[in-house]
Tab-separated table of C-alpha atoms in Angstrom:
chain	number	residue	atom	x	y	z
A	1	MET	CA	-1.362	-13.871	-13.397
A	2	ASN	CA	-1.769	-11.474	-10.399
A	3	SER	CA	-1.783	-7.750	-10.285
A	4	VAL	CA	0.786	-5.977	-7.874
A	5	ARG	CA	-0.065	-3.138	-5.911
A	6	ILE	CA	2.842	-0.765	-4.676
A	7	GLU	CA	1.463	1.692	-1.808
A	8	ALA	CA	3.253	4.943	-2.236
A	9	GLU	CA	3.879	5.307	1.337
A	10	ASP	CA	5.564	1.975	1.739
A	11	TYR	CA	8.842	2.863	0.146
A	12	ASN	CA	11.957	1.177	1.219
A	13	GLN	CA	14.000	1.648	4.375
A	14	GLY	CA	17.328	3.563	4.132
A	15	GLY	CA	16.578	7.188	4.489
A	16	GLN	CA	17.349	10.248	2.432
A	17	GLY	CA	19.505	9.874	-0.709
A	18	VAL	CA	19.235	5.917	-0.277
A	19	ALA	CA	15.588	5.063	-0.190
A	20	TYR	CA	14.219	8.369	-1.407
A	21	TYR	CA	15.187	11.926	-2.086
A	22	ASP	CA	12.656	14.710	-0.677
A	23	LEU	CA	13.578	18.297	-1.087
A	24	ASP	CA	12.378	19.744	2.237
A	25	PRO	CA	12.872	18.330	5.748
A	26	GLY	CA	10.273	16.612	7.847
A	27	ASN	CA	7.061	15.115	7.074
A	28	ASN	CA	4.688	17.812	6.089
A	29	GLY	CA	1.723	15.543	6.422
A	30	GLY	CA	2.783	14.236	9.856
A	31	GLU	CA	1.444	10.753	9.336
A	32	TYR	CA	2.452	7.136	9.189
A	33	ARG	CA	6.437	7.484	8.993
A	34	PHE	CA	8.660	9.946	10.545
A	35	GLU	CA	11.179	10.721	7.697
A	36	ASP	CA	11.293	13.537	5.226
A	37	VAL	CA	8.751	11.886	2.734
A	38	ASP	CA	5.413	13.924	3.254
A	39	ILE	CA	2.585	11.445	4.076
A	40	SER	CA	-1.056	12.351	4.835
A	41	TYR	CA	-4.512	10.913	4.931
A	42	SER	CA	-5.895	10.448	1.368
A	43	GLY	CA	-9.517	10.193	1.935
A	44	ASP	CA	-9.600	7.505	-1.042
A	45	VAL	CA	-11.876	4.447	-0.792
A	46	ASP	CA	-9.136	2.022	0.205
A	47	GLY	CA	-8.360	4.156	3.436
A	48	THR	CA	-4.595	4.091	2.846
A	49	PRO	CA	-2.439	7.208	3.048
A	50	LEU	CA	-1.082	9.442	0.128
A	51	VAL	CA	2.395	10.840	-0.721
A	52	GLY	CA	1.925	14.483	-1.349
A	53	TRP	CA	3.953	17.683	-1.359
A	54	ILE	CA	5.626	16.384	-4.384
A	55	GLU	CA	8.246	18.351	-6.036
A	56	SER	CA	10.182	17.805	-9.418
A	57	GLY	CA	13.404	15.940	-8.851
A	58	GLU	CA	12.139	13.919	-5.975
A	59	TRP	CA	12.253	10.235	-6.001
A	60	LEU	CA	11.130	7.214	-4.069
A	61	THR	CA	12.332	3.412	-4.215
A	62	TYR	CA	10.415	0.221	-3.609
A	63	GLU	CA	11.080	-3.556	-3.447
A	64	VAL	CA	8.771	-5.241	-5.698
A	65	THR	CA	7.905	-8.835	-6.393
A	66	ILE	CA	6.733	-9.803	-9.996
A	67	PRO	CA	4.712	-12.990	-9.469
A	68	SER	CA	4.743	-14.079	-13.283
A	69	SER	CA	6.671	-13.129	-16.071
A	70	GLY	CA	4.612	-11.118	-18.745
A	71	THR	CA	3.445	-7.843	-19.857
A	72	TYR	CA	2.182	-5.275	-17.302
A	73	GLN	CA	0.020	-2.188	-17.696
A	74	LEU	CA	0.971	0.459	-15.054
A	75	GLU	CA	-1.964	2.367	-13.467
A	76	ALA	CA	-1.486	5.136	-10.907
A	77	ARG	CA	-3.896	6.420	-8.435
A	78	VAL	CA	-3.339	10.269	-8.426
A	79	ALA	CA	-4.849	13.726	-7.557
A	80	SER	CA	-3.880	17.162	-8.045
A	81	ALA	CA	-5.494	20.707	-7.734
A	82	LEU	CA	-3.028	22.416	-10.002
A	83	ASN	CA	-3.367	23.145	-13.751
A	84	GLY	CA	-0.672	22.024	-16.091
A	85	ASN	CA	1.019	18.828	-16.681
A	86	HIS	CA	2.246	16.748	-13.861
A	87	SER	CA	4.395	13.722	-14.553
A	88	PHE	CA	6.563	10.795	-13.205
A	89	GLN	CA	8.452	7.912	-14.487
A	90	VAL	CA	8.876	4.286	-13.205
A	91	SER	CA	11.882	2.289	-13.715
A	92	LEU	CA	11.698	-1.379	-13.179
A	93	ASP	CA	13.610	-4.699	-14.458
A	94	GLY	CA	15.234	-2.387	-17.207
A	95	GLU	CA	11.872	-1.188	-18.310
A	96	GLN	CA	10.404	2.257	-17.800
A	97	ALA	CA	6.798	3.770	-17.979
A	98	SER	CA	5.571	7.397	-17.434
A	99	VAL	CA	2.158	8.762	-16.263
A	100	ASN	CA	0.904	12.166	-17.074
A	101	LEU	CA	-1.966	14.056	-15.267
A	102	GLY	CA	-3.578	17.383	-15.203
A	103	ASN	CA	-5.796	18.874	-12.595
A	104	THR	CA	-8.207	16.280	-11.363
A	105	GLY	CA	-10.431	18.623	-9.397
A	106	GLY	CA	-8.670	18.480	-5.978
A	107	TRP	CA	-5.955	17.248	-3.755
A	108	ARG	CA	-8.129	14.208	-3.058
A	109	THR	CA	-10.068	13.930	-6.012
A	110	TRP	CA	-8.552	10.834	-7.141
A	111	GLN	CA	-8.409	9.332	-10.686
A	112	THR	CA	-6.638	6.199	-12.003
A	113	ILE	CA	-4.472	7.169	-14.896
A	114	GLU	CA	-2.690	4.545	-17.082
A	115	SER	CA	1.005	4.710	-18.310
A	116	SER	CA	1.627	5.663	-21.736
A	117	GLU	CA	3.890	2.586	-22.004
A	118	VAL	CA	3.462	-1.090	-20.993
A	119	LEU	CA	6.152	-2.885	-19.274
A	120	SER	CA	7.713	-6.309	-20.099
A	121	LEU	CA	8.769	-7.868	-16.922
A	122	SER	CA	10.301	-11.187	-15.941
A	123	ALA	CA	9.252	-12.946	-12.413
A	124	GLY	CA	11.403	-12.018	-9.551
A	125	THR	CA	12.083	-9.369	-6.979
A	126	TYR	CA	13.343	-6.030	-8.101
A	127	GLN	CA	13.921	-2.258	-7.112
A	128	LEU	CA	11.378	-0.038	-8.584
A	129	ARG	CA	12.173	3.698	-8.568
A	130	LEU	CA	9.703	6.422	-9.030
A	131	ASP	CA	11.081	9.692	-10.487
A	132	VAL	CA	9.217	12.867	-10.167
A	133	LEU	CA	9.504	14.655	-13.596
A	134	SER	CA	7.014	17.417	-13.008
A	135	GLY	CA	5.586	17.913	-9.335
A	136	GLY	CA	2.358	19.174	-7.984
A	137	PHE	CA	0.308	16.069	-7.301
A	138	ASN	CA	-0.576	13.546	-4.675
A	139	ILE	CA	-0.092	9.733	-5.234
A	140	ASN	CA	-2.097	6.950	-3.381
A	141	TYR	CA	-0.680	3.742	-5.167
A	142	ILE	CA	0.442	2.163	-8.307
A	143	ASP	CA	-0.911	-0.935	-9.791
A	144	LEU	CA	0.929	-3.316	-12.197
A	145	ILE	CA	-1.908	-4.944	-14.085
A	146	PRO	CA	-1.132	-7.939	-16.239
A	147	VAL	CA	-1.941	-7.801	-19.757
A	148	SER	CA	-0.532	-11.058	-21.079
A	149	PRO	CA	1.619	-13.867	-19.647
A	150	SER	CA	4.864	-15.061	-21.326
A	151	VAL	CA	5.116	-18.010	-19.514
A	152	THR	CA	2.662	-20.482	-17.726
A	153	PRO	CA	1.816	-18.713	-14.492
A	154	THR	CA	2.036	-20.396	-11.069
A	155	PRO	CA	0.435	-18.973	-7.918
A	156	GLU	CA	2.799	-16.424	-6.300
A	157	VAL	CA	2.604	-13.687	-3.711
A	158	GLY	CA	-0.710	-12.370	-3.894
A	159	ASN	CA	-2.740	-9.178	-3.867
A	160	GLY	CA	-4.319	-11.936	-6.197
A	161	ASN	CA	-7.280	-10.860	-7.867
A	162	ASN	CA	-8.332	-14.350	-9.078
A	163	GLY	CA	-10.034	-16.745	-6.753
A	164	GLY	CA	-12.613	-16.427	-4.097
A	165	THR	CA	-13.201	-13.360	-1.963
A	166	ASP	CA	-14.106	-13.672	1.695
A	167	ASN	CA	-14.953	-11.286	4.537
A	168	ASN	CA	-12.877	-12.425	7.545
A	169	THR	CA	-13.611	-11.474	11.167
A	170	SER	CA	-10.595	-11.191	13.367
A	171	ASN	CA	-10.514	-11.364	17.204
A	172	GLN	CA	-7.318	-9.454	17.785
A	173	GLY	CA	-4.514	-9.816	20.443
A	174	ASN	CA	-2.200	-7.173	21.936
A	175	GLY	CA	-0.259	-5.313	19.357
A	176	ASP	CA	-1.140	-7.333	16.247
A	177	THR	CA	0.265	-5.761	13.026
A	178	ILE	CA	0.016	-8.203	10.251
A	179	THR	CA	-1.370	-11.628	9.311
A	180	ASP	CA	0.086	-13.917	6.703
A	181	VAL	CA	-1.981	-17.207	5.267
A	182	GLN	CA	0.231	-19.428	3.085
A	183	ALA	CA	-0.368	-22.535	0.894
A	184	ASN	CA	1.257	-24.009	-2.291
A	185	GLY	CA	3.720	-21.300	-2.683
A	186	SER	CA	1.113	-18.476	-2.300
A	187	THR	CA	1.013	-15.990	0.430
A	188	VAL	CA	-1.553	-13.476	1.147
A	189	ARG	CA	-0.838	-10.640	3.617
A	190	ILE	CA	-3.642	-8.737	5.699
A	191	GLU	CA	-2.374	-5.523	7.150
A	192	ALA	CA	-4.233	-5.235	10.548
A	193	GLU	CA	-4.700	-1.553	9.982
A	194	ASP	CA	-6.360	-2.033	6.595
A	195	TYR	CA	-9.636	-3.353	7.957
A	196	ASN	CA	-12.909	-2.717	5.945
A	197	GLN	CA	-14.685	0.330	5.563
A	198	GLY	CA	-18.248	0.954	7.222
A	199	GLY	CA	-17.448	2.019	10.765
A	200	GLN	CA	-18.338	0.858	14.392
A	201	GLY	CA	-20.414	-2.226	14.681
A	202	VAL	CA	-20.130	-2.976	10.900
A	203	ALA	CA	-16.360	-3.116	9.918
A	204	TYR	CA	-15.180	-3.411	13.361
A	205	TYR	CA	-16.022	-3.027	17.176
A	206	ASP	CA	-13.888	-1.097	19.371
A	207	ARG	CA	-14.607	-0.512	23.089
A	208	ASP	CA	-13.347	3.024	23.592
A	209	PRO	CA	-13.884	6.169	21.365
A	210	GLY	CA	-11.113	7.670	19.176
A	211	ASN	CA	-7.912	6.496	17.809
A	212	ASN	CA	-5.474	6.296	20.771
A	213	GLY	CA	-2.450	6.085	18.542
A	214	GLY	CA	-3.727	8.940	16.449
A	215	GLU	CA	-2.074	7.557	13.197
A	216	TYR	CA	-3.314	6.286	9.660
A	217	ARG	CA	-6.977	6.433	9.976
A	218	PHE	CA	-9.477	8.641	11.988
A	219	GLU	CA	-11.968	6.304	13.574
A	220	ASP	CA	-12.098	4.339	17.002
A	221	VAL	CA	-9.625	1.588	15.739
A	222	ASP	CA	-6.312	2.271	17.827
A	223	ILE	CA	-3.470	2.629	15.291
A	224	SER	CA	0.135	3.714	16.010
A	225	ASP	CA	3.538	3.366	14.646
A	226	SER	CA	4.962	-0.248	14.998
A	227	GLY	CA	8.717	0.334	14.936
A	228	ASP	CA	8.703	-3.049	12.754
A	229	VAL	CA	11.005	-3.702	9.813
A	230	ASP	CA	8.176	-3.327	7.150
A	231	GLY	CA	7.776	0.316	8.425
A	232	THR	CA	3.813	-0.311	8.588
A	233	PRO	CA	1.531	0.716	11.378
A	234	LEU	CA	0.171	-1.666	14.238
A	235	VAL	CA	-3.284	-2.016	15.768
A	236	GLY	CA	-3.025	-1.927	19.387
A	237	TRP	CA	-4.754	-0.992	22.751
A	238	ILE	CA	-6.591	-4.292	21.992
A	239	GLU	CA	-9.301	-5.292	24.742
A	240	SER	CA	-11.245	-8.519	24.885
A	241	GLY	CA	-14.389	-8.599	22.773
A	242	GLU	CA	-13.281	-6.292	20.043
A	243	TRP	CA	-13.188	-7.337	16.289
A	244	LEU	CA	-12.126	-6.216	13.018
A	245	THR	CA	-13.157	-7.349	9.395
A	246	TYR	CA	-11.283	-7.630	6.191
A	247	GLU	CA	-11.927	-8.425	2.561
A	248	VAL	CA	-9.315	-11.147	1.484
A	249	THR	CA	-8.793	-12.574	-1.896
A	250	ILE	CA	-7.341	-16.142	-1.909
A	251	PRO	CA	-5.424	-16.784	-5.228
A	252	SER	CA	-5.827	-20.397	-5.422
A	253	SER	CA	-7.608	-23.230	-3.503
A	254	GLY	CA	-5.572	-25.198	-0.922
A	255	THR	CA	-4.726	-25.524	2.688
A	256	TYR	CA	-3.207	-22.518	4.280
A	257	GLN	CA	-0.970	-22.014	7.507
A	258	LEU	CA	-1.906	-18.620	9.254
A	259	GLU	CA	0.980	-16.727	10.748
A	260	ALA	CA	0.536	-13.397	12.872
A	261	ARG	CA	3.036	-10.665	13.621
A	262	VAL	CA	2.202	-9.854	17.200
A	263	ALA	CA	3.854	-8.247	20.470
A	264	SER	CA	3.024	-7.739	24.028
A	265	ALA	CA	4.582	-6.380	27.235
A	266	LEU	CA	2.091	-8.049	29.493
A	267	ASN	CA	2.275	-11.439	31.385
């Protein structure tokens, strides 16, 4: 069974009152998406953004694919600089789980906290809803960690964490956003903007200094809003000779077809 990661910033499309409910107008963090959900740089080890400025009564929705039926433990990557109890509830496939946290030591001092309940889930695609019960915290992501299967699992959509891990180097073309590799019913997605940590000459090589797009990460790789249907950023301003590296987990052995989501205005 594979674990499932839900990035807080990758909530559904649809806007206020449909995909999310946010109590104040505008994105207070000014990053990643141009809606009312407040998104900022997390400073966490994975380099992905946080959702912050969270208030009681706000909510977010996500489309989530459960690869295999079974029991899952919910873990949340959260941070808070405020004393007191902060909490949220997740609803999925008729099941509910809640997470409670206190002061972690700072708005970017991250802790991974388990829910007080486990979730009994059937394989399939569902709408997950995150309801803020008591605000005053930041959230980076949620993981659904398999505890036990209820059916014999088959390889499915994968942030899979069983199988080999490889470091992949990619020479990118203009406007590269995502890459999928597919085999035997399994799909692994590599988001272009989620390249490895390590900096220039180690994790990537970029020919000009600074992030020309000014979004998502504060390094020399050029990242901007993609305008694509999934709402994730693009890597652009791409020049010959540049490169990026990624850590990729292959969930099962097999032959894979690589597909890339790309765009260019140049002949």
